Coordinates of C-alpha atoms and ligand atoms in Angstrom, one line a residue:
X1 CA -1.6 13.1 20.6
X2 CA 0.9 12.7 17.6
X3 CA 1.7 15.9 15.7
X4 CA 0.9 15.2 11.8
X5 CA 2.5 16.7 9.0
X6 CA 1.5 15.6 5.3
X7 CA 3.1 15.4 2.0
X8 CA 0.9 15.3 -1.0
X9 CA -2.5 17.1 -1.0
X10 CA -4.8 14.8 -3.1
X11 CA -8.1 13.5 -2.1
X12 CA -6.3 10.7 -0.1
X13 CA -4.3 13.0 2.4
X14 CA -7.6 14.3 2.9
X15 CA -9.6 11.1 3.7
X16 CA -6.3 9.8 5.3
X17 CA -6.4 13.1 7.9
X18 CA -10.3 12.2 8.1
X19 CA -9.7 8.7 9.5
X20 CA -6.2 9.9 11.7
X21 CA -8.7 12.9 13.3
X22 CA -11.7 10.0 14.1
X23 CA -9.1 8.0 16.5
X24 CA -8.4 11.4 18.3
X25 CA -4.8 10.0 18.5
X26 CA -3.3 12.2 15.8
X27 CA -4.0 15.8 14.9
X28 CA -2.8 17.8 11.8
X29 CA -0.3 20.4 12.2
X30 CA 1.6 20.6 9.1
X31 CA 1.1 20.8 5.5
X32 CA 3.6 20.8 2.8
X33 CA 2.8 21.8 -0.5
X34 CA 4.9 22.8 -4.0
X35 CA 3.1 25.8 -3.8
X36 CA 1.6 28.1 -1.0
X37 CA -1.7 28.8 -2.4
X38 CA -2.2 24.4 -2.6
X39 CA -1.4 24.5 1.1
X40 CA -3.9 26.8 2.5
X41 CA -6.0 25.3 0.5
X42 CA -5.7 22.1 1.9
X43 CA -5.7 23.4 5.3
X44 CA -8.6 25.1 5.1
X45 CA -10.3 21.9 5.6
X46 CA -9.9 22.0 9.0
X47 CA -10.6 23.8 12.3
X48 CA -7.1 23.5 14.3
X49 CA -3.6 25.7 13.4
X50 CA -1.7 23.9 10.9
X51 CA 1.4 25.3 9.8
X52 CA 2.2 25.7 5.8
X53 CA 5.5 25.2 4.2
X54 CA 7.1 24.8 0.5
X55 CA 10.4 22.9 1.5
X56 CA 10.4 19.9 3.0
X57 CA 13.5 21.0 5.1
X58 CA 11.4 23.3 6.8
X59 CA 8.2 20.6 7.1
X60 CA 11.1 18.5 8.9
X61 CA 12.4 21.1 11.3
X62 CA 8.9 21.4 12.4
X63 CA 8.1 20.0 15.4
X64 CA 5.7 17.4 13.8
X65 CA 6.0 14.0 15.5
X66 CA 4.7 11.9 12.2
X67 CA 4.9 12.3 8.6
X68 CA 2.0 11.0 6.5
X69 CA 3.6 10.8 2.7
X70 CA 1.2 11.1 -0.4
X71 CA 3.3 11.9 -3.1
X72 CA 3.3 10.3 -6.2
X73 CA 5.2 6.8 -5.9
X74 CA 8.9 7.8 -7.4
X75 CA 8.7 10.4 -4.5
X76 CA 8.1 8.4 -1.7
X77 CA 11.9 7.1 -0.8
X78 CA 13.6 10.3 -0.8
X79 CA 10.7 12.0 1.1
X80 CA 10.8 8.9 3.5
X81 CA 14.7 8.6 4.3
X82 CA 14.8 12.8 4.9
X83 CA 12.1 12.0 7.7
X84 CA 13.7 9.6 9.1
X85 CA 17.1 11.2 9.3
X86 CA 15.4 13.8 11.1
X87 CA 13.8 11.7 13.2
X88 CA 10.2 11.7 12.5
X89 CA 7.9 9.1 12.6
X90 CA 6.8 8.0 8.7
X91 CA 3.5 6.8 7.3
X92 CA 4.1 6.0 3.5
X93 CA 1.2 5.3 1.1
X94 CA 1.7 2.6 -0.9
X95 CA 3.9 1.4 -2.5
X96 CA 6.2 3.0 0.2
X97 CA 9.5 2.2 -2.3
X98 CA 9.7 1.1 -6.2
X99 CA 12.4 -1.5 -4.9
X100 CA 13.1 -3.8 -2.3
X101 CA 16.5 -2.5 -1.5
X102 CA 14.9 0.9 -0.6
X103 CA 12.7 -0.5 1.6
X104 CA 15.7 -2.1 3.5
X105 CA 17.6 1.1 3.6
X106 CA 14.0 2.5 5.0
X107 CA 14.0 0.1 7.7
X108 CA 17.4 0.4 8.3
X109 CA 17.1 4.2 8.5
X110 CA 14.3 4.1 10.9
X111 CA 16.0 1.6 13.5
X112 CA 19.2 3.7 13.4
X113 CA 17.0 6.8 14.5
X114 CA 14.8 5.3 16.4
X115 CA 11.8 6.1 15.4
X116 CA 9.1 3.9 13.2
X117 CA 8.3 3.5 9.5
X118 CA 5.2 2.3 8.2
X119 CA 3.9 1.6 4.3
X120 CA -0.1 2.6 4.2
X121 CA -1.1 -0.5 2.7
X122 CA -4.1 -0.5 4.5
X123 CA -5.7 -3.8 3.7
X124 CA -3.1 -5.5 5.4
X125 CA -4.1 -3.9 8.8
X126 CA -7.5 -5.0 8.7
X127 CA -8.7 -7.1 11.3
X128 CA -10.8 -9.2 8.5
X129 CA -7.6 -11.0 7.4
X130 CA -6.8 -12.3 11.2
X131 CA -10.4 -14.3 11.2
X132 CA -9.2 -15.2 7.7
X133 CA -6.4 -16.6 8.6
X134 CA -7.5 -18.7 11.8
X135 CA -10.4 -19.8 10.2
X136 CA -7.5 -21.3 7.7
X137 CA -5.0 -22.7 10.2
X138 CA -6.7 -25.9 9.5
X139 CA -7.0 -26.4 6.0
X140 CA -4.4 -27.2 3.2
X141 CA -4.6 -24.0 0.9
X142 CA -4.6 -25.2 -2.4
X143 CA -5.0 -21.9 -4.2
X144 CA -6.3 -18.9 -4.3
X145 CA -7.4 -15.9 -7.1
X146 CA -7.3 -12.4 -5.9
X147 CA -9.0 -9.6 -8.6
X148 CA -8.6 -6.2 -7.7
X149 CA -9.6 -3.7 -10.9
X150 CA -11.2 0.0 -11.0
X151 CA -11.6 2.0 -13.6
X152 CA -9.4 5.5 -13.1
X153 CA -10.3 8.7 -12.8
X154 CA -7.3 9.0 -14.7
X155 CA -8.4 7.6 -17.7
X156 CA -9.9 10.1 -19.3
X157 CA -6.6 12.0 -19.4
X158 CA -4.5 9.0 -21.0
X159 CA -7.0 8.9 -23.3
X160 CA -6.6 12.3 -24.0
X161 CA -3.1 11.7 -24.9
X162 CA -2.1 13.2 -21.5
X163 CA 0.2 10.9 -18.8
X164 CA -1.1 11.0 -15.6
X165 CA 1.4 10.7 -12.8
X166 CA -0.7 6.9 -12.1
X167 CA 0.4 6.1 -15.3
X168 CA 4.0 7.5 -15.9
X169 CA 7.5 6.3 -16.0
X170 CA 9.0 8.7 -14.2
X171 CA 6.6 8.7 -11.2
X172 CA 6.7 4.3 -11.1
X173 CA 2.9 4.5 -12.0
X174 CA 1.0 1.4 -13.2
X175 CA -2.0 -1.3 -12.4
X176 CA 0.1 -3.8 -10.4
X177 CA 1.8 -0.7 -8.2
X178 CA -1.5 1.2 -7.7
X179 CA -4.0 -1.6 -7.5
X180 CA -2.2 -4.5 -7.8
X181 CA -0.2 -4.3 -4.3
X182 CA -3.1 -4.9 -2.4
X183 CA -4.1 -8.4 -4.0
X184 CA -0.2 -8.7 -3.2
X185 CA -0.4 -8.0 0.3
X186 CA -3.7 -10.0 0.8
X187 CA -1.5 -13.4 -0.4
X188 CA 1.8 -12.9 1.5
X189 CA -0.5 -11.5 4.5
X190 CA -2.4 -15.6 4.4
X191 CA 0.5 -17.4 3.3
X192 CA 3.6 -15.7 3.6
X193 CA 6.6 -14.8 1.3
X194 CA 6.3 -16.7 -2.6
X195 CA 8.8 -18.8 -3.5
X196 CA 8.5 -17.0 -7.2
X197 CA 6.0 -14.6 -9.1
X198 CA 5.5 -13.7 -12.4
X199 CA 3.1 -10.8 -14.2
X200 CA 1.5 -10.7 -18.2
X201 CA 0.9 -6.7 -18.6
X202 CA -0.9 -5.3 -20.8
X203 CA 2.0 -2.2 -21.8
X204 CA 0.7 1.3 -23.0
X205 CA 3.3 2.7 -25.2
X206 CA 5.7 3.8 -22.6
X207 CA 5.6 -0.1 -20.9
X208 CA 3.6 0.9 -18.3
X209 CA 1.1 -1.5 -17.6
X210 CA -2.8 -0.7 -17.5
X211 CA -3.9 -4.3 -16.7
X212 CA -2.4 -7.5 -16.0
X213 CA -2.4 -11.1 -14.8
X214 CA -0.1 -12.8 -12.8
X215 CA 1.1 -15.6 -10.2
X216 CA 2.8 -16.1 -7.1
X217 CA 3.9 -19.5 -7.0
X218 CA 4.3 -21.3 -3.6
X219 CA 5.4 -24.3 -2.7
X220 CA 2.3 -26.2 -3.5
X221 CA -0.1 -24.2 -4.8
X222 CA -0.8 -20.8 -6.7
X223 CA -2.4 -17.7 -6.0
X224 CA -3.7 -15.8 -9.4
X225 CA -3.8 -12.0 -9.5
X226 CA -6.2 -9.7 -11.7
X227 CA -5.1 -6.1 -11.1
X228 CA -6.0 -3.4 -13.7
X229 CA -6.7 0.5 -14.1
X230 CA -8.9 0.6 -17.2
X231 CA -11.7 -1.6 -16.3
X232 CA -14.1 -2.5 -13.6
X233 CA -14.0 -5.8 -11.7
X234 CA -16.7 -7.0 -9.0
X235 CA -15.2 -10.4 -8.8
X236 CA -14.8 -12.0 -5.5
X237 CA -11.8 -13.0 -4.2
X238 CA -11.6 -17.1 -3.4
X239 CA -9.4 -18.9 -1.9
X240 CA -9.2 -22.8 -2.4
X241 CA -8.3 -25.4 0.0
X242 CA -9.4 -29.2 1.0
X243 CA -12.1 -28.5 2.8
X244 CA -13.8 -26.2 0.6
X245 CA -13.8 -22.4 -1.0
X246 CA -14.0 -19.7 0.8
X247 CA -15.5 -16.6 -1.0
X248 CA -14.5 -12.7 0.0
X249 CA -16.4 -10.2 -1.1
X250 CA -13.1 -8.0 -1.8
X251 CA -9.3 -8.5 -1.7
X252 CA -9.9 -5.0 0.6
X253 CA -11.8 -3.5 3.0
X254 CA -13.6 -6.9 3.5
X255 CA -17.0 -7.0 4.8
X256 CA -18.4 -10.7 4.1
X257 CA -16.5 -14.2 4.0
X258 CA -18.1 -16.8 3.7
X259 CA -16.9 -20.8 3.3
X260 CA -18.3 -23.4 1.1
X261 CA -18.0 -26.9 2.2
X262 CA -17.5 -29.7 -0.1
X263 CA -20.5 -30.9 1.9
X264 CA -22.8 -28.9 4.0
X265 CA -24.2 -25.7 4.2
X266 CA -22.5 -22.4 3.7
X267 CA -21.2 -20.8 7.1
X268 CA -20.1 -17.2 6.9
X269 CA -17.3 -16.0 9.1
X270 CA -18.0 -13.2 11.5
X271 CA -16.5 -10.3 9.3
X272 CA -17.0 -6.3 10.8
X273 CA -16.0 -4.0 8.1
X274 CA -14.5 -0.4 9.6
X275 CA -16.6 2.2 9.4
X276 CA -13.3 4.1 7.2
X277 CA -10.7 2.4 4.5
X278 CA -8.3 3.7 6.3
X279 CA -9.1 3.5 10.2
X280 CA -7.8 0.2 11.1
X281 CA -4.3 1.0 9.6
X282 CA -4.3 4.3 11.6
X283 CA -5.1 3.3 14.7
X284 CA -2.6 0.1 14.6
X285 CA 0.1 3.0 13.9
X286 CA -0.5 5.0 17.0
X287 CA -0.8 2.3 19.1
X288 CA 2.6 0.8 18.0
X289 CA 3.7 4.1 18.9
X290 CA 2.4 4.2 22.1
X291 CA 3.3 0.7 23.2
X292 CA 5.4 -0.8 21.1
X293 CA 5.4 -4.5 19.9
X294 CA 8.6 -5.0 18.5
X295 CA 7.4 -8.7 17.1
X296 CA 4.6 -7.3 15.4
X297 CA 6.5 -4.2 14.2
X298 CA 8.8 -6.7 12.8
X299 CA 6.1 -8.7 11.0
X300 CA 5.1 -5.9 9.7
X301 CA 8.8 -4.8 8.3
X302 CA 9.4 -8.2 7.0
X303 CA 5.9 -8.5 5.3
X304 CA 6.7 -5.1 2.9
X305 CA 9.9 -6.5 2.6
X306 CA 8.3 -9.2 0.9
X307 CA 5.6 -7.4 -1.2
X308 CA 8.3 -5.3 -2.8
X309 CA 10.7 -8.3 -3.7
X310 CA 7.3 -9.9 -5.3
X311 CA 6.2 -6.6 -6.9
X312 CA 9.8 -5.9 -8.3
X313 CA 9.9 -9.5 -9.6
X314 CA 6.4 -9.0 -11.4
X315 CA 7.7 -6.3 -13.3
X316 CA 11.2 -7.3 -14.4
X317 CA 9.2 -10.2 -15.5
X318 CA 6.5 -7.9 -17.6
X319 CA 9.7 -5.9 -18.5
X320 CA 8.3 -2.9 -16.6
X321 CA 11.2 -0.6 -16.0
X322 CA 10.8 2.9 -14.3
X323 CA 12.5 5.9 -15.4
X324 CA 14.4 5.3 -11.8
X325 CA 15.4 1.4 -12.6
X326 CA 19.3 1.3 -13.4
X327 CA 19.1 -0.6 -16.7
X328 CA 16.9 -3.2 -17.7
X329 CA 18.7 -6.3 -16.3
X330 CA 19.3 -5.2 -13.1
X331 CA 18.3 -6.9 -9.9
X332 CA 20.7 -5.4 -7.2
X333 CA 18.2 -2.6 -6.6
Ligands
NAP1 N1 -4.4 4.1 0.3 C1 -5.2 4.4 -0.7 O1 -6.4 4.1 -0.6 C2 -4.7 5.3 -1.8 C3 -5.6 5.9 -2.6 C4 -5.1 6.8 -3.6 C5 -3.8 7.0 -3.7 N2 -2.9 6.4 -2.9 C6 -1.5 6.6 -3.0 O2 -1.2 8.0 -2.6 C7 -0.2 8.5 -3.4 C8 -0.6 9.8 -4.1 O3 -1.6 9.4 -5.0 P1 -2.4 10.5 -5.8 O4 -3.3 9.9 -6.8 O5 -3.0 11.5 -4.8 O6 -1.2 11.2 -6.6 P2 -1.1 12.6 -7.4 O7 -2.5 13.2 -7.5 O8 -0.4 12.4 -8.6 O9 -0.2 13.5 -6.4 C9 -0.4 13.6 -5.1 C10 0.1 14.9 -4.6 O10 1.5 14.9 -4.8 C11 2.0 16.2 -5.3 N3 2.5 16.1 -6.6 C12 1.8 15.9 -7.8 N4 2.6 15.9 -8.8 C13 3.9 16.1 -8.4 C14 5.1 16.3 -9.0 N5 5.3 16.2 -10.3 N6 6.2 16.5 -8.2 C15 6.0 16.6 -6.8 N7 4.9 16.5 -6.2 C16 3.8 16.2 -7.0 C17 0.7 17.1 -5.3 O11 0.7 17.9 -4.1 P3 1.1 19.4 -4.1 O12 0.6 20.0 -5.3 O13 0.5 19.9 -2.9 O14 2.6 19.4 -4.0 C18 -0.4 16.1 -5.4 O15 -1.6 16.6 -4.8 C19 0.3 7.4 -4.4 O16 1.4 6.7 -3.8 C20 -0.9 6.4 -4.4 O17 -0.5 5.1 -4.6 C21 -3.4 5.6 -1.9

């Protein structure tokens, strides 16, 4: 049983403990909070003893075996290394870093101590995208378009005037981190790393972008992404190739896909949607834990690696810079 401490007590450390407690692999013992009174809260929730803290030094001394990090995005790479350092296994939501090069110094981190890191980018982890992908291995791919859109809770408030942390500067917010990741994923998850990408954002006044469109540009063919925070897409997700389309019902948690021949009947592809977002990723964690598979683990590594080079290349080319970026025409970072 891994010993689970959290950072971040929104609604998604909650329905991430939810889906960690249904494996019976993990169990919560630790919650850290800015303030005391957030933290009982939280823990309230649930039956077991969880210890409360208001450092992080302290939530690290614990004797927590895994962090679970759900902080807003800025916070993630600090939170993460400090883990690591002390030697705790790290789940990161998404997106784990706001550049590539922290996500090497992550990785690098994590194999110096020992111990594993993984980014919470949970459509990645499901097992839709390995029947995906076989049913592929035969085709030429010649394109795909991946839409992923939902309107914010949070939009309200930046209506208001107000700047939600999902739509700030200084906390990396924005469609194409928040939403726009996954579609990402999806594509280098089916075809591997781009070869280039590009994004057209849709800036609000402080150039962070509510909506946007953009491609990732392989070798011979294209994969067009929707991603947006102010709107509501039910567009499926198709993918293009010689032999016909084949139609997704989502770029995430996936339950139908179905092919269309250029000739022929439609044949769906035997598709079983978890019963939780969140409970393929989860379980895949522990059990890499358990039993490591140092190939797989290194798939894994390589694949973030190559989400945040894409995602930090979509925004320089949007001229989306974070309150964090050095200056506007920097790439080292
Ligand atoms: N995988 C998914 O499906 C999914 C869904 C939603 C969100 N996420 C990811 O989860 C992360 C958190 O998202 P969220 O919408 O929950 O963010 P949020 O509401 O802005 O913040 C999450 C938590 O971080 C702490 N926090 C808030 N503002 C802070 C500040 N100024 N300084 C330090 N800590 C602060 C708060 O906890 P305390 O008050 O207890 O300190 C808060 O509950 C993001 O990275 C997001 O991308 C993932």
């Amino acid at each position: 049983m891994l010993k689970l401490g959290i950072i971040g007590t929104g609604a998604i450390a909650h329905h991430f403990v939810a889906a960690a407690h249904a494996t019976k692999k993990y169990q919560l013992t630790a919650v850290y909070s800015r303030t005391m009174e957030t933290a009982k809260s939280f823990a309230q929730d649930y039956e077991s003893e969880v210890n409360l803290y208001i450092t992080i030094e302290e939530l690290l001394a614990s004797t927590i075996d895994i962090l679970y990090i759900a902080s807003p995005n800025s916070l993630h790479y600090e939170q993460a290394k400090s883990a690591l350092k002390a030697r705790k296994h790290v789940i990161v939501e998404k997106p784990a870093v706001t550049r590539p090069n922290e996500w090497t110094d992550l990785v690098e981190t994590a194999k110096e101590k020992k111990v594993f890191i993984f980014e919470a980018a949970r459509n990645y982890h499901e097992n839709a995208f390995t029947v995906i992908a076989d049913f592929l291995a035969d085709k030429d791919v010649w394109g795909a378009h991946f839409s992923y859109m939902k309107y914010s809770s949070k939009m309200p408030d930046l209506l208001a005037g107000k700047t939600p942390n999902v739509f700030s500067s200084r906390f990396a917010g924005g469609a194409l981190m928040d939403l726009g990741i996954y579609p990402v994923y999806a594509s280098i998850r089916l075809f591997g790393s781009p070869v280039d990408a590009h994004y057209l954002a849709h800036h609000l006044p402080n150039r962070i972008d509510v909506n946007g469109s953009g491609q990732l540009i392989y070798k011979d063919f294209q994969v067009t992404i929707q991603t947006g925070k102010n709107s509501h897409s039910s567009l499926p997700a198709e993918i293009y190739t010689n032999q016909g389309t084949l139609v997704l019902d989502s770029i995430e948690h996936i339950s139908s896909a179905i092919f269309y021949p250029l000739q022929g009947e439609p044949q769906p592809l035997a598709i079983s949607k978890a019963a939780h977002t969140m409970l393929e990723e989860v379980v895949q964690f522990a059990n890499m834990i358990a039993q490591p598979q140092p190939d797989l683990y290194e798939s894994w590594l390589l694949a973030a690696q190559a989400v945040h080079t894409t995602l930090y290349r979509m925004r320089q080319t949007a001229h989306i810079h974070f309150e964090g970026d050095l200056n506007e025409d920097d790439t080292s970072r």
